[in-house]
Coordinates of C-alpha atoms and ligand atoms in Angstrom, one line a residue:
X1 CA -15.3 21.5 41.5
X2 CA -14.8 20.1 45.0
X3 CA -13.1 16.7 45.3
X4 CA -13.8 14.0 47.8
X5 CA -12.9 10.4 48.2
X6 CA -16.5 9.5 49.0
X7 CA -19.7 11.4 48.0
X8 CA -22.9 10.1 49.5
X9 CA -26.2 11.1 48.0
X10 CA -29.1 11.0 50.5
X11 CA -28.9 11.5 54.3
X12 CA -31.3 8.8 55.6
X13 CA -30.1 6.0 57.9
X14 CA -28.3 4.5 54.9
X15 CA -26.5 7.6 53.7
X16 CA -25.6 9.4 57.0
X17 CA -24.3 6.2 58.6
X18 CA -22.2 5.4 55.5
X19 CA -20.8 8.9 55.6
X20 CA -19.9 8.6 59.3
X21 CA -18.3 5.2 58.9
X22 CA -16.3 6.3 55.8
X23 CA -15.1 9.4 57.7
X24 CA -14.2 7.2 60.7
X25 CA -12.1 5.1 58.4
X26 CA -10.1 8.1 57.1
X27 CA -11.9 9.1 53.9
X28 CA -12.7 12.7 53.0
X29 CA -16.5 12.6 52.7
X30 CA -19.3 14.8 51.3
X31 CA -23.0 14.2 52.0
X32 CA -25.7 15.6 49.6
X33 CA -29.3 16.1 50.8
X34 CA -32.1 17.7 48.9
X35 CA -34.1 18.7 52.0
X36 CA -33.0 21.3 54.6
X37 CA -33.2 18.6 57.3
X38 CA -30.9 15.6 57.5
X39 CA -32.0 12.1 58.4
X40 CA -34.2 11.1 55.5
X41 CA -37.5 9.3 55.7
X42 CA -36.7 7.6 58.9
X43 CA -35.9 10.5 61.1
X44 CA -38.3 13.1 59.6
X45 CA -41.4 11.3 58.5
X46 CA -40.9 7.6 59.3
X47 CA -39.4 5.6 62.2
X48 CA -38.9 8.4 64.7
X49 CA -42.2 10.4 64.4
X50 CA -44.3 7.3 64.1
X51 CA -42.7 5.8 67.2
X52 CA -43.2 9.1 69.1
X53 CA -46.9 9.0 68.3
X54 CA -47.1 5.2 69.0
X55 CA -45.6 5.8 72.4
X56 CA -47.8 8.8 73.3
X57 CA -51.0 7.1 72.1
X58 CA -50.1 3.9 74.0
X59 CA -49.6 5.9 77.2
X60 CA -53.0 7.4 76.8
X61 CA -54.6 4.1 76.1
X62 CA -52.9 2.5 79.1
X63 CA -54.1 5.3 81.3
X64 CA -57.6 5.3 80.0
X65 CA -58.1 1.5 79.9
X66 CA -55.5 -0.4 81.9
X67 CA -54.2 1.5 84.9
X68 CA -57.4 0.8 86.9
X69 CA -56.4 -2.9 86.7
X70 CA -53.3 -1.9 88.8
X71 CA -55.4 -0.1 91.3
X72 CA -54.7 3.3 89.9
X73 CA -57.8 5.5 89.5
X74 CA -57.6 8.5 87.2
X75 CA -61.0 10.3 87.1
X76 CA -60.7 11.5 83.6
X77 CA -58.1 11.1 80.9
X78 CA -58.2 13.1 77.7
X79 CA -56.0 13.7 74.6
X80 CA -54.3 17.0 73.8
X81 CA -53.6 16.2 70.1
X82 CA -51.7 19.4 69.4
X83 CA -49.4 18.7 72.4
X84 CA -48.8 15.2 71.2
X85 CA -47.9 16.5 67.8
X86 CA -45.6 19.2 69.3
X87 CA -43.8 16.6 71.4
X88 CA -43.4 14.4 68.3
X89 CA -42.0 17.5 66.4
X90 CA -39.6 18.1 69.3
X91 CA -38.3 14.5 69.2
X92 CA -37.7 14.8 65.5
X93 CA -35.9 18.1 65.9
X94 CA -33.6 16.8 68.6
X95 CA -32.8 13.6 66.6
X96 CA -32.1 15.5 63.4
X97 CA -30.0 18.0 65.4
X98 CA -28.0 15.0 66.6
X99 CA -27.2 14.1 63.0
X100 CA -26.0 17.6 62.2
X101 CA -23.7 17.5 65.2
X102 CA -22.3 14.1 64.1
X103 CA -21.6 15.5 60.6
X104 CA -19.5 18.3 62.1
X105 CA -17.8 16.0 64.6
X106 CA -16.8 13.7 61.7
X107 CA -15.8 16.6 59.4
X108 CA -18.3 15.6 56.8
X109 CA -19.0 18.3 54.2
X110 CA -22.8 18.6 54.0
X111 CA -24.4 20.1 50.8
X112 CA -28.2 20.8 50.8
X113 CA -29.7 20.7 47.3
X114 CA -30.9 18.0 44.9
X115 CA -28.0 15.9 43.6
X116 CA -27.7 15.0 39.9
X117 CA -25.1 12.7 38.4
X118 CA -23.2 14.5 35.6
X119 CA -20.9 11.6 34.9
X120 CA -19.7 8.5 36.7
X121 CA -17.7 10.8 39.1
X122 CA -19.5 14.1 39.2
X123 CA -22.5 15.2 41.1
X124 CA -24.1 18.6 40.5
X125 CA -25.8 20.0 43.6
X126 CA -28.7 22.2 42.8
X127 CA -27.9 25.7 43.9
X128 CA -24.4 24.5 44.9
X129 CA -21.1 23.3 43.5
X130 CA -20.3 20.3 41.4
X131 CA -18.7 17.6 43.5
X132 CA -16.1 15.0 42.3
X133 CA -16.3 11.7 44.1
X134 CA -13.7 8.9 43.7
X135 CA -16.4 6.7 45.0
X136 CA -20.1 7.5 45.1
X137 CA -22.7 6.0 47.4
X138 CA -26.3 6.4 46.2
X139 CA -28.7 6.3 49.2
X140 CA -31.7 8.1 47.8
X141 CA -34.3 6.0 49.6
X142 CA -38.0 5.5 48.8
X143 CA -41.4 7.2 48.5
X144 CA -44.9 5.8 49.0
X145 CA -46.2 3.7 46.2
X146 CA -49.2 5.2 44.4
X147 CA -52.4 3.2 44.0
X148 CA -54.3 3.4 40.7
X149 CA -57.7 5.0 41.1
X150 CA -56.9 6.5 44.5
X151 CA -55.1 9.8 43.8
X152 CA -53.4 11.3 46.8
X153 CA -54.5 14.9 47.5
X154 CA -52.5 15.0 50.8
X155 CA -55.5 16.5 52.5
X156 CA -58.1 13.8 52.8
X157 CA -56.4 11.0 50.8
X158 CA -53.1 10.9 52.4
X159 CA -49.8 8.9 52.9
X160 CA -48.0 8.1 56.1
X161 CA -46.2 11.5 55.9
X162 CA -49.5 13.5 56.2
X163 CA -50.9 11.0 58.7
X164 CA -48.1 11.9 61.1
X165 CA -49.1 15.6 61.1
X166 CA -52.9 15.7 60.7
X167 CA -54.6 18.7 62.2
X168 CA -57.2 16.5 63.9
X169 CA -57.8 13.0 65.1
X170 CA -59.8 11.4 62.3
X171 CA -63.4 10.4 63.2
X172 CA -63.4 7.7 60.5
X173 CA -60.1 6.5 59.0
X174 CA -59.9 4.0 56.2
X175 CA -56.4 2.5 55.7
X176 CA -55.7 0.8 52.4
X177 CA -52.9 -1.8 53.0
X178 CA -52.6 -3.9 56.1
X179 CA -48.8 -3.9 56.1
X180 CA -46.4 -2.4 58.7
X181 CA -47.5 1.2 58.1
X182 CA -51.2 0.2 58.1
X183 CA -51.0 -1.7 61.3
X184 CA -49.0 0.9 63.2
X185 CA -51.2 3.8 62.1
X186 CA -54.3 1.7 62.9
X187 CA -52.9 1.4 66.5
X188 CA -52.1 5.1 66.8
X189 CA -55.5 6.3 65.7
X190 CA -57.5 3.4 67.0
X191 CA -56.2 4.1 70.5
X192 CA -57.1 7.8 70.2
X193 CA -60.7 6.9 69.2
X194 CA -60.8 6.9 65.4
X195 CA -63.1 4.3 63.8
X196 CA -60.5 2.5 61.8
X197 CA -61.1 0.2 58.8
X198 CA -58.2 -1.6 57.2
X199 CA -58.6 -2.9 53.6
X200 CA -56.0 -5.5 52.9
X201 CA -55.6 -7.2 49.5
X202 CA -54.3 -10.5 50.9
X203 CA -56.0 -12.9 53.3
X204 CA -53.8 -11.8 56.2
X205 CA -52.1 -8.8 57.7
X206 CA -48.4 -8.1 57.7
X207 CA -47.2 -10.2 54.8
X208 CA -43.7 -11.5 55.4
X209 CA -44.1 -11.9 59.1
X210 CA -45.0 -15.0 61.0
X211 CA -48.6 -15.9 60.1
X212 CA -49.7 -16.7 63.7
X213 CA -48.2 -13.4 64.8
X214 CA -50.2 -11.6 62.1
X215 CA -53.4 -13.4 63.2
X216 CA -52.7 -12.3 66.8
X217 CA -52.3 -8.7 65.5
X218 CA -55.6 -8.9 63.7
X219 CA -57.3 -10.1 66.9
X220 CA -55.7 -7.3 68.9
X221 CA -56.7 -4.5 66.5
X222 CA -60.2 -5.8 66.4
X223 CA -60.8 -6.4 70.1
X224 CA -58.8 -3.5 71.5
X225 CA -59.6 -0.7 69.2
X226 CA -62.7 -2.1 67.5
X227 CA -61.0 -1.9 64.1
X228 CA -62.8 -3.4 61.1
X229 CA -60.5 -5.5 59.0
X230 CA -61.4 -6.4 55.5
X231 CA -59.0 -9.1 54.4
X232 CA -59.0 -10.3 50.8
X233 CA -60.4 -6.9 49.7
X234 CA -59.0 -4.3 47.3
X235 CA -59.7 -0.6 47.2
X236 CA -60.8 0.3 43.6
X237 CA -61.3 4.0 43.8
X238 CA -62.2 7.0 45.9
X239 CA -64.7 9.8 45.4
X240 CA -64.6 13.2 47.3
X241 CA -67.9 14.6 48.6
X242 CA -66.9 17.8 50.3
X243 CA -64.9 16.7 53.3
X244 CA -66.0 13.1 53.1
X245 CA -64.2 10.5 51.1
X246 CA -66.1 7.5 49.7
X247 CA -63.9 4.5 49.2
X248 CA -65.0 1.7 46.8
X249 CA -63.9 -1.6 48.1
X250 CA -64.5 -5.1 46.5
X251 CA -63.5 -8.7 47.4
X252 CA -60.3 -9.6 45.6
X253 CA -61.9 -12.7 44.1
X254 CA -64.7 -10.7 42.6
X255 CA -68.1 -9.8 44.1
X256 CA -70.1 -6.7 44.9
X257 CA -68.5 -3.4 45.5
X258 CA -69.2 -1.7 48.8
X259 CA -68.7 2.0 49.6
X260 CA -67.1 3.0 52.9
X261 CA -67.3 6.6 54.1
X262 CA -64.3 8.2 55.7
X263 CA -63.0 11.5 56.9
X264 CA -59.5 10.5 55.8
X265 CA -58.1 7.7 53.7
X266 CA -54.5 6.6 54.3
X267 CA -52.8 4.8 51.4
X268 CA -50.1 2.4 52.7
X269 CA -49.6 -0.2 49.9
X270 CA -45.8 -0.3 50.0
X271 CA -43.0 2.0 49.1
X272 CA -40.9 2.2 45.9
X273 CA -37.3 3.2 45.3
X274 CA -36.7 6.9 44.6
X275 CA -34.3 7.9 41.9
X276 CA -36.2 10.7 40.2
X277 CA -34.0 13.5 38.9
X278 CA -30.8 11.6 39.8
X279 CA -30.0 11.2 36.1
X280 CA -28.6 7.8 36.6
X281 CA -28.1 7.4 32.8
X282 CA -25.4 10.1 32.8
X283 CA -23.3 7.7 34.9
X284 CA -24.2 4.7 32.7
X285 CA -26.8 3.3 35.2
X286 CA -30.4 2.3 35.0
X287 CA -33.1 0.8 37.3
X288 CA -34.7 -2.6 37.2
X289 CA -38.4 -3.4 36.5
X290 CA -39.3 -2.5 40.2
X291 CA -37.4 0.8 40.1
X292 CA -34.5 -0.5 42.1
X293 CA -30.8 0.2 41.3
X294 CA -29.3 -3.3 40.6
X295 CA -26.2 -4.1 42.7
X296 CA -23.9 -7.1 43.1
X297 CA -23.2 -8.9 46.4
X298 CA -20.8 -6.1 47.3
X299 CA -23.5 -3.4 46.7
X300 CA -21.6 -2.2 43.6
X301 CA -23.7 -0.9 40.7
X302 CA -22.9 -1.6 37.1
X303 CA -20.2 1.1 37.5
X304 CA -17.9 -0.5 40.1
X305 CA -16.9 2.7 42.0
X306 CA -20.6 3.7 42.4
X307 CA -22.4 1.8 45.2
X308 CA -26.1 1.9 46.1
X309 CA -27.6 1.1 49.6
X310 CA -30.8 1.1 51.6
X311 CA -34.4 1.4 50.2
X312 CA -33.2 2.2 46.7
X313 CA -31.8 -1.4 46.3
X314 CA -33.1 -4.9 47.0
X315 CA -33.8 -6.2 50.5
X316 CA -36.1 -5.2 53.3
X317 CA -37.0 -1.5 53.3
X318 CA -35.8 -0.9 56.9
X319 CA -33.7 1.7 58.5
X320 CA -31.3 -0.7 60.2
X321 CA -30.8 -2.7 56.9
X322 CA -30.0 0.6 55.2
X323 CA -27.4 1.4 57.9
X324 CA -25.9 -2.1 57.7
X325 CA -25.5 -1.6 53.9
X326 CA -23.8 1.8 54.5
X327 CA -21.4 0.3 57.0
X328 CA -20.6 -2.6 54.7
X329 CA -19.8 -0.3 51.8
X330 CA -17.6 2.1 53.8
X331 CA -15.7 -0.9 55.3
X332 CA -15.2 -2.5 51.9
X333 CA -13.8 0.8 50.6
X334 CA -11.3 0.8 53.4
X335 CA -10.2 -2.7 52.5
X336 CA -12.0 -4.5 55.3
X337 CA -13.9 -7.8 54.8
X338 CA -17.3 -7.2 56.4
X339 CA -20.3 -9.4 55.6
X340 CA -24.0 -8.9 55.1
X341 CA -26.9 -11.4 55.5
X342 CA -30.4 -10.0 55.1
X343 CA -31.7 -13.2 56.8
X344 CA -30.4 -11.7 60.0
X345 CA -32.2 -8.4 59.7
X346 CA -35.1 -8.4 62.2
X347 CA -38.5 -6.9 61.4
X348 CA -40.5 -5.1 64.2
X349 CA -44.0 -3.7 64.3
X350 CA -44.1 -1.2 67.1
X351 CA -47.7 -1.8 68.3
X352 CA -48.4 -3.0 71.8
X353 CA -47.6 -5.7 72.6
X354 CA -44.9 -5.5 70.0
X355 CA -44.3 -8.0 67.2
X356 CA -40.8 -8.9 66.1
X357 CA -39.3 -11.6 63.9
X358 CA -35.9 -12.7 62.5
X359 CA -34.8 -15.5 60.3
X360 CA -37.1 -17.9 58.5
X361 CA -40.8 -18.0 59.0
X362 CA -42.6 -21.4 59.0
X363 CA -44.2 -20.5 55.7
X364 CA -40.9 -20.0 54.0
X365 CA -39.5 -23.2 55.4
X366 CA -42.6 -25.1 54.2
X367 CA -42.1 -23.6 50.7
X368 CA -38.4 -24.6 50.7
X369 CA -39.4 -28.1 51.9
X370 CA -36.9 -27.9 54.8
X371 CA -37.8 -30.0 57.9
X372 CA -38.0 -27.9 61.1
X373 CA -39.2 -28.1 64.7
X374 CA -41.2 -25.4 66.5
X375 CA -41.1 -24.5 70.2
X376 CA -43.7 -22.0 71.5
X377 CA -44.2 -20.5 74.9
X378 CA -47.1 -18.2 75.7
X379 CA -46.7 -15.1 77.9
X380 CA -49.7 -16.2 80.0
X381 CA -47.3 -18.8 81.5
X382 CA -44.6 -16.1 82.4
X383 CA -44.4 -14.8 86.0
X384 CA -43.0 -11.5 84.8
X385 CA -45.8 -11.1 82.3
X386 CA -48.5 -11.8 85.0
X387 CA -46.9 -9.3 87.3
X388 CA -46.9 -6.6 84.6
X389 CA -50.5 -7.6 83.5
X390 CA -49.1 -8.2 80.0
X391 CA -50.0 -11.8 79.3
X392 CA -50.8 -11.6 75.6
X393 CA -48.6 -13.1 73.0
X394 CA -45.9 -15.8 72.6
X395 CA -42.4 -16.6 71.7
X396 CA -41.9 -19.0 68.8
X397 CA -38.5 -20.6 68.1
X398 CA -37.9 -22.5 64.9
X399 CA -35.0 -24.9 64.7
X400 CA -33.7 -27.3 62.0
X401 CA -35.2 -30.7 62.5
X402 CA -31.9 -32.5 62.1
X403 CA -29.3 -30.2 63.5
X404 CA -31.2 -28.1 66.0
X405 CA -29.7 -25.0 64.4
X406 CA -31.7 -21.9 65.1
X407 CA -33.6 -20.9 61.9
X408 CA -36.0 -18.2 63.1
X409 CA -37.4 -16.4 66.2
X410 CA -40.8 -14.7 66.3
X411 CA -42.2 -12.9 69.2
X412 CA -45.5 -11.2 70.0
X413 CA -45.3 -9.7 73.4
X414 CA -44.1 -6.9 75.6
X415 CA -40.6 -5.6 74.6
X416 CA -40.5 -8.0 71.6
X417 CA -38.5 -5.3 69.7
X418 CA -35.6 -5.6 72.2
X419 CA -35.9 -9.4 72.9
X420 CA -35.4 -10.1 69.2
X421 CA -31.8 -9.1 69.6
X422 CA -31.2 -12.6 71.1
X423 CA -32.5 -14.2 67.9
X424 CA -30.3 -11.9 65.8
X425 CA -27.2 -12.9 67.9
X426 CA -28.2 -16.5 67.7
X427 CA -28.5 -16.5 64.0
X428 CA -25.3 -14.4 63.6
X429 CA -23.3 -16.8 65.7
X430 CA -24.8 -20.0 64.4
X431 CA -26.5 -21.0 67.7
X432 CA -28.7 -24.0 68.1
X433 CA -32.0 -23.9 69.9
X434 CA -30.3 -25.7 72.8
X435 CA -27.7 -22.8 73.0
X436 CA -30.6 -20.4 73.5
X437 CA -32.1 -22.6 76.2
X438 CA -28.8 -22.7 78.0
X439 CA -28.5 -18.9 78.3
X440 CA -28.8 -18.0 82.0
X441 CA -31.4 -15.3 81.6
X442 CA -32.5 -13.2 84.6
X443 CA -35.7 -14.0 86.5
X444 CA -38.3 -12.6 86.4
X445 CA -38.0 -11.2 82.9
X446 CA -39.9 -11.4 79.6
X447 CA -36.7 -12.9 78.1
X448 CA -37.2 -16.2 80.0
X449 CA -39.9 -17.0 77.5
X450 CA -37.1 -17.3 74.8
X451 CA -35.4 -19.9 76.9
X452 CA -38.6 -21.9 77.4
X453 CA -39.5 -21.8 73.7
X454 CA -36.0 -22.8 72.8
X455 CA -36.2 -25.9 75.0
X456 CA -39.6 -26.7 73.5
X457 CA -38.1 -26.5 70.0
X458 CA -35.1 -28.6 71.0
X459 CA -36.6 -31.3 73.1
X460 CA -40.4 -30.9 72.8
X461 CA -41.6 -29.3 76.0
X462 CA -40.8 -26.1 78.0
X463 CA -40.3 -26.2 81.8
X464 CA -43.1 -23.9 83.0
X465 CA -46.0 -25.3 80.9
Ligands
LIG1 P1 -34.3 7.5 53.2 O1 -34.4 7.5 54.7 O2 -35.6 7.5 52.4 O3 -33.4 8.7 52.8 C1 -33.1 9.1 51.5 C2 -32.7 10.5 51.5 O4 -32.2 10.8 50.2 C3 -33.9 11.5 51.7 O5 -33.5 12.4 52.8 C4 -34.0 12.2 50.4 O6 -34.5 13.5 50.5 C5 -32.6 12.1 49.9 N1 -32.5 12.2 48.4 C6 -33.2 11.5 47.5 N2 -32.9 11.9 46.2 C7 -31.9 12.8 46.4 C8 -31.1 13.5 45.5 N3 -31.2 13.3 44.1 N4 -30.3 14.4 45.9 C9 -30.1 14.7 47.3 N5 -30.9 14.0 48.2 C10 -31.7 13.1 47.7 N6 -37.8 1.4 59.3 C11 -37.4 0.8 60.5 O7 -36.4 0.1 60.4 N7 -38.0 1.0 61.7 C12 -39.2 1.7 61.7 O8 -39.7 1.8 62.8 C13 -39.7 2.3 60.6 N8 -40.8 3.1 60.6 C14 -41.2 3.7 59.5 C15 -42.4 4.4 59.5 C16 -42.9 5.1 58.4 C17 -44.1 5.9 58.5 C18 -42.2 4.9 57.2 C19 -42.6 5.6 56.0 C20 -41.0 4.2 57.1 C21 -40.5 3.5 58.3 N9 -39.4 2.7 58.2 C22 -38.9 2.1 59.4 C23 -38.6 2.5 57.0 C24 -37.4 3.5 57.0 O9 -37.8 4.8 57.1 C25 -36.6 3.3 55.7 O10 -36.3 1.9 55.5 C26 -35.3 4.1 55.8 O11 -35.5 5.4 56.0 C27 -34.5 3.9 54.5 O12 -33.3 4.6 54.6 P2 -32.5 5.2 53.3 O13 -31.3 5.8 53.8 O14 -32.3 4.1 52.3 O15 -33.5 6.2 52.7
LIG2 P1 -46.0 -3.1 53.3 O1 -45.3 -3.8 52.1 O2 -45.6 -3.5 54.6 O3 -47.6 -3.4 53.2 C1 -48.4 -3.0 52.1 C2 -49.6 -3.8 52.2 O4 -50.6 -3.3 51.3 C3 -49.5 -5.3 51.9 O5 -50.1 -6.0 52.9 C4 -50.2 -5.4 50.6 O6 -50.8 -6.7 50.4 C5 -51.3 -4.4 50.7 N1 -51.8 -3.9 49.4 C6 -51.2 -3.7 48.2 N2 -52.0 -3.2 47.3 C7 -53.3 -3.2 47.9 C8 -54.6 -2.8 47.4 N3 -54.8 -2.4 46.2 N4 -55.6 -2.9 48.3 C9 -55.4 -3.3 49.6 N5 -54.2 -3.7 50.0 C10 -53.1 -3.6 49.2 O7 -45.8 -1.6 53.0 P2 -46.1 -0.3 53.9 O8 -47.0 -0.7 55.1 O9 -46.6 0.7 53.0 O10 -44.7 0.1 54.5 C11 -43.7 0.4 53.5 C12 -42.3 0.0 54.0 O11 -41.9 0.8 55.2 C13 -42.3 -1.4 54.4 O12 -41.3 -2.0 53.6 C14 -41.8 -1.4 55.8 O13 -40.8 -2.4 56.0 C15 -41.4 0.0 56.1 N6 -41.9 0.3 57.5 C16 -41.3 -0.3 58.5 C17 -41.8 0.0 59.8 C18 -41.2 -0.7 60.9 O14 -40.1 -1.3 60.8 N7 -41.8 -0.8 62.1 C19 -42.9 0.9 60.1 C20 -43.5 1.4 58.8 C21 -42.9 1.1 57.6

């Protein structure tokens, strides 16, 4: 048996970051990963490969559709899909290689093989040793949720994992689920010429994000890529006819079933925590009704020296949230007093223009009955946006009606993913909308729209509108 102060199970952005932080703080650390490659969903089949294809497809789309507006004539632009996939694979390889390097640098013992709990301190690694951990951090992540009636064959009826490595660009792609994966995949393949249909159960895309931002996304997908979006519809089943898939779709409220033909069907109806084969019960643990490992405010499970982090517990299923959880646990173990606030975790959809939000949405505040003020500034009124020919979108700032305290920031527009950092900092440091207005931001930049929206939230009107 090999002994460590901390054993981490799972090497995604939760697990590998927890392992590094624990090693930095002086613990002896082991990391167990069932796959040969480190980095989990995010690095291998999630954030990184999807962003590589989003960036490549956006460059193609820009060259094909928009460079002429800048006076740049390109006689013919075409896609080399296998080269795009090869570049994506290279980006993943480099990123995963970076994690292997960091494990060595931080003297973290890495074991490849499925980890099973044998007791509250022991983990048996398949094909490897039994590890003893004074503390254990479970970071086993999530897998795509299945959809009854729509069995995944991984060939024609696929999840995001297969979608990121398809051997061809689909002629017709039906996406079941208009959440983050659905919208990002619709952008990738819509730009590359696929006829995309999104079937979304709710009456809007991107549940959880600002409703106006979601409506802007619906318009963009429809007008830019000709996507067909069926809101308030549910997929009821699929039928294979050779290489063609027929998807049965019906209005949520009841009504006649229509059949949509597709070359591929992508199921993106959410993800569920992954604990299969972990044998939680041997350590005295169990999961809740949604398959999550219950934890207290310090991310301790029912067994206090066993922690759980990332997608396998409550909270947003995002890479940076998993990493924050991991840092939190490692620092608590070292006797520090870190804090976590999921309200400050931003959400980003990496389409173009990007969509990002942090803090409360208007919908949530209405539900809570909390009075708020909204300031909005459209990018069409920004000089930087006009210069870049990127005038779609807006910044929305939400402030408390009485105290002017920043409650939320929502951005649709170029570089929204990076601009949202101002909202995160504002929420973390208890800023008011006026504080954001008083930031001396550079001109001309996209960030000036934040200042304008903040003034509008605080005093009713921006300067340049
Ligand atoms: P994971 O990354 O899922 O890692 C868990 C690891 O544990 C896996 O490597 C798994 O093999 C291993 N494991 C499981 N069980 C065992 C066991 N018993 N023994 C040993 N190892 C085990 N989030 C963002 O913030 N930004 C994005 O842009 C983004 N894009 C995404 C795109 C796609 C297509 C998908 C699917 C997800 C995306 N996400 C994104 C979500 C993000 O990938 C997850 O939130 C994140 O990976 C969760 O990290 P984690 O460490 O909790 O789990
Ligand atoms: P999601 O929860 O974002 O969206 C799932 C969608 O499917 C919802 O809109 C839901 O209403 C819909 N749906 C459920 N059942 C349905 C049915 N029967 N028919 C039609 N629609 C149905 O989940 P998604 O997109 O699968 O992503 C999983 C996770 O991965 C998310 O939690 C997300 O945060 C994360 N992710 C994050 C990304 C990012 O940060 N940019 C990118 C991709 C994924």
